[in-house]
Structures are given as structure tokens and as C-alpha cells.
Amino acid sequence: MRETIQIIDSQSGLPIDAEIFDEITLEHFIETQADWRPVVLDAARALSKDPNRATLIPRHYHWDWTRKEAELKMLALKFYGISCQGHLQGIMKVDTVARSCRLPEQQGKPLVYIDYIETAPWNIKLLMEPLGKRQQYRGVGSRLFEAAVLQSEEEGFKGRLGLHSLPGSEGFYVKECGMTPVGRDPHKQNLLWCEFTPEQSRRYLAGE
Amino acid sequence: MNPKRTMTLNLTDQEMVVLEELSVQKDLSKTALLRQALRLYQMVDARISRGEKLFFEDPDKQKAELMVL
């Protein structure tokens, strides 16, 4: 799968063509380690020096995608990437067997579980500000999220989707995407489990 | 969407009954359910091949190892 999509150039505010694809390779994982991680760590260091902003340090600063190389062969797992201007701008891992629905009305039914989703650090305003830089692109995370919803439909899961939200992203998933905050998961660092029903995913894709 | 290939699957009556029941229970087509089963089987097999073990835990927290062939 390789399709042209649009994200937003933050400087101009205008849409720009990008590509979403699922042929992720080890080279993409290495790119996140070589190009993204130093920037994330620099931003985390800068934030940690300011007591008022230390709580904003991204919880994903230690992620290492290269550890997932063996998972590229697994049918249950799928990786998506978004590239623009020759650089990887976002990456996501979804799992179709490890989790199932928890909402009472769809409990036990299969869903697409967003295991990891990460946007390149230069696309995160919160990380660029302490480094004195401007955010490059907007909409990368949303396009990846949308791909997961579309996969759920393609799989026959009718749009059912679930994820554990990092604390800084709860507002995005619940308020902007319209997911149901089901509850804290003590087996997953007490992160908030959020879920889409078929109706919620339909409304999300329709932009309602 | 990735291209898909077609195959004929011969099942006994009993197997078909189970497949149909699970399809209803999981709100999946029979094809989607079998695809899920294959993914799960591959995942379990890969982890057991790496030396990991698969356990089920009952409500009393008693663990029982599942032997997968």
C-alpha cells in the first residue's frame, strides 16, 4: 500500500503532498533512531531544565523502533509510515490479535489496536519550542490514526479500534477524535484505554 | 488494499458449525475469522519457538501452561 495524502505545512498553513505506506523496513526504524531520537532527547533535556515544563517531557523519548525488526514478519502486526520531502514524518504499529474490545456493547470483539504511534519530533510544537525551532508539518498523527480506522474497516472489524493513550495525548483521542475513555489500565502503566465503536469511527471518518 | 488470493477450504460439519458460531460471536465474516486465527497461530508459534511459554490464568489466579503443537 502506498498512497498520496496531504498534511499541512506549518509555516505556510497550506496542504502539502505526502505518502502513506505500509512497506516498512528496518531502514525506516533506523531512520527514527538516527534522525528523530537525538532531537527528542535534546528537547527532553531542554524541558527538564525548566521546572514549569518538566512535566511536558514526552513519555516516548526512550522508544526504539529498531527493536521491532522481527515483528515485521508477523501477520498480526502492521506498520505504517508517512514520508514527505524525502524524510519519514511519522510511524505507527498496529496489532489485530493482541487486544479485544472492552466497551460492554462490543466486549470481546476484535479491534485494531494502535500499539505505537509516533510523529517526527520536528512536527511536534511542544518539542520544537524549547529548541527555538518551529514545527514543520501538522496532521501526521491524524493521518496515521485515520489509516488505522480504515484498516479496521478493511479487516471486517467495522471500525472498532483501541489504544492506550499517553497522558499528553488523552485530550486528542477523546475530545478531537471522539473515542470513548473506557478506563485506566493497571496492566499498562495505568494508561487510559480508549475505544472506537463502529458508529464512532464512522463519524470520525465523516468528519462529524 | 493488499491483493488477496483465493483458496477452497474443506471443513467438516462440526468445524463449520464452530466457525459459524465464532463468526456470529465475534461479528466477523468467516474469512476474517480464519485470517485472525492464522495471525494468532503464527504469533503464538513464533513466541514459543523463541522459548517463551503460553499460560492461561483462571479467576483464582491459577496459571496453567498451554502446550501448543
CSV table of C-alpha atoms in Angstrom, one decimal:
chain,number,residue,atom,x,y,z
A,1,MET,CA,0.0,0.0,0.0
A,2,ARG,CA,1.3,3.4,-1.0
A,3,GLU,CA,-1.0,6.4,-1.3
A,4,THR,CA,-0.7,10.1,-1.7
A,5,ILE,CA,-2.2,12.0,1.2
A,6,GLN,CA,-2.0,15.6,2.4
A,7,ILE,CA,-0.5,17.0,5.5
A,8,ILE,CA,-0.2,20.7,6.5
A,9,ASP,CA,3.0,22.8,6.1
A,10,SER,CA,3.0,24.6,9.4
A,11,GLN,CA,5.0,27.6,8.1
A,12,SER,CA,2.6,28.4,5.2
A,13,GLY,CA,-0.5,26.7,6.6
A,14,LEU,CA,-1.1,25.1,3.2
A,15,PRO,CA,-1.6,21.4,2.4
A,16,ILE,CA,1.4,19.6,1.1
A,17,ASP,CA,1.6,16.1,-0.6
A,18,ALA,CA,2.9,13.3,1.4
A,19,GLU,CA,2.9,9.5,1.1
A,20,ILE,CA,1.5,6.9,3.5
A,21,PHE,CA,2.8,3.4,3.1
A,22,ASP,CA,2.9,0.0,4.9
A,23,GLU,CA,6.1,-1.4,3.4
A,24,ILE,CA,8.1,-0.5,6.5
A,25,THR,CA,11.6,-1.8,6.6
A,26,LEU,CA,14.5,-1.8,9.1
A,27,GLU,CA,15.9,1.2,7.3
A,28,HIS,CA,12.8,3.2,8.5
A,29,PHE,CA,13.3,2.1,12.1
A,30,ILE,CA,17.0,3.1,11.8
A,31,GLU,CA,15.9,6.5,10.5
A,32,THR,CA,13.8,7.1,13.6
A,33,GLN,CA,16.8,6.2,15.8
A,34,ALA,CA,19.4,8.2,13.8
A,35,ASP,CA,17.3,11.3,12.9
A,36,TRP,CA,14.4,11.5,15.4
A,37,ARG,CA,15.8,10.3,18.7
A,38,PRO,CA,18.6,12.9,19.2
A,39,VAL,CA,16.1,15.7,18.6
A,40,VAL,CA,13.6,14.1,21.1
A,41,LEU,CA,16.4,13.8,23.7
A,42,ASP,CA,17.6,17.4,23.1
A,43,ALA,CA,14.0,18.6,23.6
A,44,ALA,CA,13.5,16.5,26.7
A,45,ARG,CA,16.8,17.9,28.2
A,46,ALA,CA,15.6,21.4,27.4
A,47,LEU,CA,12.2,20.8,29.0
A,48,SER,CA,13.8,19.2,32.1
A,49,LYS,CA,15.7,22.4,32.9
A,50,ASP,CA,12.5,24.3,33.3
A,51,PRO,CA,10.6,23.2,36.4
A,52,ASN,CA,7.4,24.6,35.0
A,53,ARG,CA,7.7,22.5,31.8
A,54,ALA,CA,9.4,19.3,33.1
A,55,THR,CA,6.0,17.6,33.2
A,56,LEU,CA,5.8,18.1,29.4
A,57,ILE,CA,8.8,15.8,28.7
A,58,PRO,CA,7.4,13.3,26.2
A,59,ARG,CA,6.8,9.8,27.6
A,60,HIS,CA,8.1,8.2,24.4
A,61,TYR,CA,11.6,9.7,24.5
A,62,HIS,CA,13.1,6.2,25.0
A,63,TRP,CA,11.2,4.3,22.2
A,64,ASP,CA,13.5,2.3,20.0
A,65,TRP,CA,11.7,1.1,16.8
A,66,THR,CA,14.7,-1.0,15.7
A,67,ARG,CA,13.8,-3.5,18.4
A,68,LYS,CA,10.7,-4.3,16.4
A,69,GLU,CA,12.6,-5.7,13.3
A,70,ALA,CA,11.4,-9.3,14.0
A,71,GLU,CA,7.8,-8.1,14.2
A,72,LEU,CA,7.9,-7.0,10.5
A,73,LYS,CA,7.2,-10.6,9.6
A,74,MET,CA,4.1,-11.1,11.8
A,75,LEU,CA,0.8,-11.2,10.1
A,76,ALA,CA,-0.9,-9.8,13.2
A,77,LEU,CA,1.2,-6.7,13.1
A,78,LYS,CA,1.3,-3.9,10.6
A,79,PHE,CA,3.4,-0.9,10.4
A,80,TYR,CA,2.6,2.4,8.6
A,81,GLY,CA,4.8,5.3,7.7
A,82,ILE,CA,4.3,8.7,6.3
A,83,SER,CA,7.1,10.4,4.3
A,84,CYS,CA,7.3,13.9,2.9
A,85,GLN,CA,10.2,15.7,1.2
A,86,GLY,CA,12.3,12.5,1.4
A,87,HIS,CA,12.0,12.2,5.2
A,88,LEU,CA,10.0,9.9,7.5
A,89,GLN,CA,7.4,12.1,9.3
A,90,GLY,CA,5.5,9.5,11.3
A,91,ILE,CA,5.3,5.8,12.0
A,92,MET,CA,2.7,3.6,13.6
A,93,LYS,CA,2.4,-0.1,14.7
A,94,VAL,CA,-1.0,-1.7,14.9
A,95,ASP,CA,-1.9,-5.2,16.2
A,96,THR,CA,-5.0,-7.1,15.2
A,97,VAL,CA,-4.9,-10.0,17.7
A,98,ALA,CA,-3.3,-8.9,21.0
A,99,ARG,CA,-6.3,-6.9,22.3
A,100,SER,CA,-10.1,-7.0,22.0
A,101,CYS,CA,-12.9,-4.6,22.7
A,102,ARG,CA,-13.7,-3.7,26.4
A,103,LEU,CA,-16.8,-1.5,26.0
A,104,PRO,CA,-19.8,-3.5,27.2
A,105,GLU,CA,-21.7,-3.3,24.0
A,106,GLN,CA,-18.8,-4.8,22.0
A,107,GLN,CA,-16.8,-6.6,24.6
A,108,GLY,CA,-14.6,-9.4,23.2
A,109,LYS,CA,-15.0,-8.4,19.6
A,110,PRO,CA,-11.8,-7.9,17.6
A,111,LEU,CA,-10.3,-4.5,17.0
A,112,VAL,CA,-7.3,-2.8,15.5
A,113,TYR,CA,-5.1,-1.9,18.4
A,114,ILE,CA,-2.7,1.1,17.9
A,115,ASP,CA,0.3,-0.2,19.8
A,116,TYR,CA,2.7,2.6,19.0
A,117,ILE,CA,2.3,5.8,17.1
A,118,GLU,CA,5.0,8.5,16.8
A,119,THR,CA,5.4,11.7,14.9
A,120,ALA,CA,8.8,13.0,13.9
A,121,PRO,CA,9.9,15.4,16.7
A,122,TRP,CA,10.1,18.4,14.3
A,123,ASN,CA,6.4,18.0,13.8
A,124,ILE,CA,5.6,18.4,17.5
A,125,LYS,CA,5.3,22.1,18.5
A,126,LEU,CA,5.8,21.2,22.2
A,127,LEU,CA,9.3,19.7,21.4
A,128,MET,CA,10.4,22.4,18.9
A,129,GLU,CA,9.6,25.4,21.1
A,130,PRO,CA,12.2,24.6,23.8
A,131,LEU,CA,14.8,24.2,21.0
A,132,GLY,CA,13.9,27.6,19.5
A,133,LYS,CA,12.6,26.0,16.3
A,134,ARG,CA,9.2,25.9,14.5
A,135,GLN,CA,7.0,22.9,13.9
A,136,GLN,CA,7.4,21.6,10.4
A,137,TYR,CA,4.2,19.7,9.5
A,138,ARG,CA,0.8,19.2,11.1
A,139,GLY,CA,-1.7,16.4,10.6
A,140,VAL,CA,0.8,13.5,10.5
A,141,GLY,CA,-0.6,11.7,13.6
A,142,SER,CA,-4.1,12.2,12.4
A,143,ARG,CA,-3.4,10.7,9.0
A,144,LEU,CA,-1.8,7.6,10.7
A,145,PHE,CA,-4.8,7.3,13.1
A,146,GLU,CA,-7.1,7.5,10.1
A,147,ALA,CA,-5.2,4.7,8.4
A,148,ALA,CA,-5.8,2.5,11.5
A,149,VAL,CA,-9.5,3.2,11.3
A,150,LEU,CA,-9.6,2.3,7.6
A,151,GLN,CA,-7.7,-0.9,8.3
A,152,SER,CA,-10.3,-1.8,10.9
A,153,GLU,CA,-12.9,-1.5,8.2
A,154,GLU,CA,-10.9,-3.4,5.7
A,155,GLU,CA,-10.3,-6.2,8.2
A,156,GLY,CA,-14.0,-6.6,8.8
A,157,PHE,CA,-13.8,-5.1,12.3
A,158,LYS,CA,-16.3,-2.4,11.3
A,159,GLY,CA,-14.0,0.5,12.5
A,160,ARG,CA,-13.5,-0.9,16.0
A,161,LEU,CA,-10.3,0.5,17.3
A,162,GLY,CA,-8.5,0.7,20.7
A,163,LEU,CA,-5.4,2.2,22.2
A,164,HIS,CA,-3.7,3.1,25.4
A,165,SER,CA,-3.2,6.9,25.4
A,166,LEU,CA,-0.1,8.5,26.7
A,167,PRO,CA,-1.1,11.2,29.3
A,168,GLY,CA,-0.3,14.1,26.9
A,169,SER,CA,-2.5,12.7,24.1
A,170,GLU,CA,-5.7,11.9,26.0
A,171,GLY,CA,-7.3,15.1,25.0
A,172,PHE,CA,-6.6,14.5,21.4
A,173,TYR,CA,-8.1,11.0,21.3
A,174,VAL,CA,-11.1,11.7,23.5
A,175,LYS,CA,-12.0,15.3,22.5
A,176,GLU,CA,-10.7,15.6,19.0
A,177,CYS,CA,-11.2,12.0,17.7
A,178,GLY,CA,-14.3,11.2,19.7
A,179,MET,CA,-13.0,8.0,21.3
A,180,THR,CA,-14.6,6.7,24.5
A,181,PRO,CA,-12.3,6.8,27.5
A,182,VAL,CA,-13.1,3.4,28.9
A,183,GLY,CA,-10.8,3.5,32.0
A,184,ARG,CA,-7.3,3.3,33.3
A,185,ASP,CA,-5.4,0.0,32.7
A,186,PRO,CA,-3.4,-1.1,35.7
A,187,HIS,CA,-1.7,-3.7,33.5
A,188,LYS,CA,-0.4,-0.9,31.1
A,189,GLN,CA,1.2,1.8,33.3
A,190,ASN,CA,-2.3,2.9,34.3
A,191,LEU,CA,-2.7,4.5,30.8
A,192,LEU,CA,-6.2,5.4,29.6
A,193,TRP,CA,-7.8,2.8,27.4
A,194,CYS,CA,-9.7,4.5,24.6
A,195,GLU,CA,-12.0,2.7,22.2
A,196,PHE,CA,-14.0,3.4,19.0
A,197,THR,CA,-17.3,1.7,18.2
A,198,PRO,CA,-18.3,1.3,14.6
A,199,GLU,CA,-20.6,4.4,14.9
A,200,GLN,CA,-17.8,6.5,16.4
A,201,SER,CA,-15.3,5.5,13.7
A,202,ARG,CA,-17.9,6.3,11.0
A,203,ARG,CA,-18.4,9.7,12.5
A,204,TYR,CA,-14.7,10.3,12.7
A,205,LEU,CA,-14.2,9.4,9.0
A,206,ALA,CA,-17.1,11.5,8.0
A,207,GLY,CA,-15.5,14.5,9.9
A,208,GLU,CA,-18.6,14.9,12.1
B,1,MET,CA,-5.7,-2.7,-0.1
B,2,ASN,CA,-3.2,-5.5,-0.4
B,3,PRO,CA,-4.1,-8.1,-3.1
B,4,LYS,CA,-5.7,-11.3,-1.9
B,5,ARG,CA,-5.6,-14.9,-3.2
B,6,THR,CA,-8.5,-17.3,-3.1
B,7,MET,CA,-8.4,-20.9,-1.9
B,8,THR,CA,-11.0,-23.6,-1.3
B,9,LEU,CA,-11.3,-24.8,2.3
B,10,ASN,CA,-13.0,-28.1,3.1
B,11,LEU,CA,-14.4,-28.3,6.7
B,12,THR,CA,-16.4,-31.0,8.5
B,13,ASP,CA,-19.9,-30.1,9.6
B,14,GLN,CA,-18.7,-29.7,13.1
B,15,GLU,CA,-15.9,-27.4,12.1
B,16,MET,CA,-18.3,-25.3,10.0
B,17,VAL,CA,-20.7,-25.1,13.0
B,18,VAL,CA,-17.9,-23.8,15.2
B,19,LEU,CA,-16.7,-21.4,12.5
B,20,GLU,CA,-20.2,-20.0,12.1
B,21,GLU,CA,-20.8,-19.7,15.8
B,22,LEU,CA,-17.5,-17.8,16.3
B,23,SER,CA,-18.2,-15.6,13.3
B,24,VAL,CA,-21.5,-14.5,14.9
B,25,GLN,CA,-19.9,-14.1,18.4
B,26,LYS,CA,-17.1,-12.0,17.1
B,27,ASP,CA,-19.1,-10.1,14.5
B,28,LEU,CA,-16.7,-11.2,11.7
B,29,SER,CA,-17.1,-12.9,8.4
B,30,LYS,CA,-15.9,-16.4,8.2
B,31,THR,CA,-12.9,-15.3,6.1
B,32,ALA,CA,-12.0,-12.6,8.5
B,33,LEU,CA,-12.2,-15.0,11.4
B,34,LEU,CA,-9.9,-17.6,9.7
B,35,ARG,CA,-7.5,-14.8,8.9
B,36,GLN,CA,-7.4,-13.8,12.6
B,37,ALA,CA,-6.9,-17.4,13.6
B,38,LEU,CA,-3.9,-17.7,11.2
B,39,ARG,CA,-2.3,-14.5,12.6
B,40,LEU,CA,-2.8,-15.7,16.1
B,41,TYR,CA,-1.3,-19.1,15.4
B,42,GLN,CA,1.7,-17.5,13.7
B,43,MET,CA,2.2,-15.2,16.7
B,44,VAL,CA,2.0,-17.9,19.3
B,45,ASP,CA,4.2,-20.3,17.3
B,46,ALA,CA,6.9,-17.6,16.8
B,47,ARG,CA,7.0,-16.8,20.5
B,48,ILE,CA,7.1,-20.4,21.6
B,49,SER,CA,9.8,-21.0,19.0
B,50,ARG,CA,11.8,-18.3,20.9
B,51,GLY,CA,11.5,-20.3,24.1
B,52,GLU,CA,8.5,-18.4,25.6
B,53,LYS,CA,5.6,-20.2,27.3
B,54,LEU,CA,1.9,-19.6,26.9
B,55,PHE,CA,-0.2,-19.6,30.1
B,56,PHE,CA,-3.9,-19.2,30.9
B,57,GLU,CA,-4.9,-17.7,34.2
B,58,ASP,CA,-8.2,-18.6,35.8
B,59,PRO,CA,-10.2,-16.2,38.0
B,60,ASP,CA,-8.4,-17.6,41.1
B,61,LYS,CA,-5.0,-16.5,39.5
B,62,GLN,CA,-4.0,-20.1,39.0
B,63,LYS,CA,-1.8,-20.4,35.9
B,64,ALA,CA,-1.9,-23.4,33.5
B,65,GLU,CA,0.6,-23.7,30.7
B,66,LEU,CA,-0.9,-24.3,27.3
B,67,MET,CA,1.1,-26.8,25.2
B,68,VAL,CA,0.9,-25.7,21.6
B,69,LEU,CA,1.8,-28.3,18.9
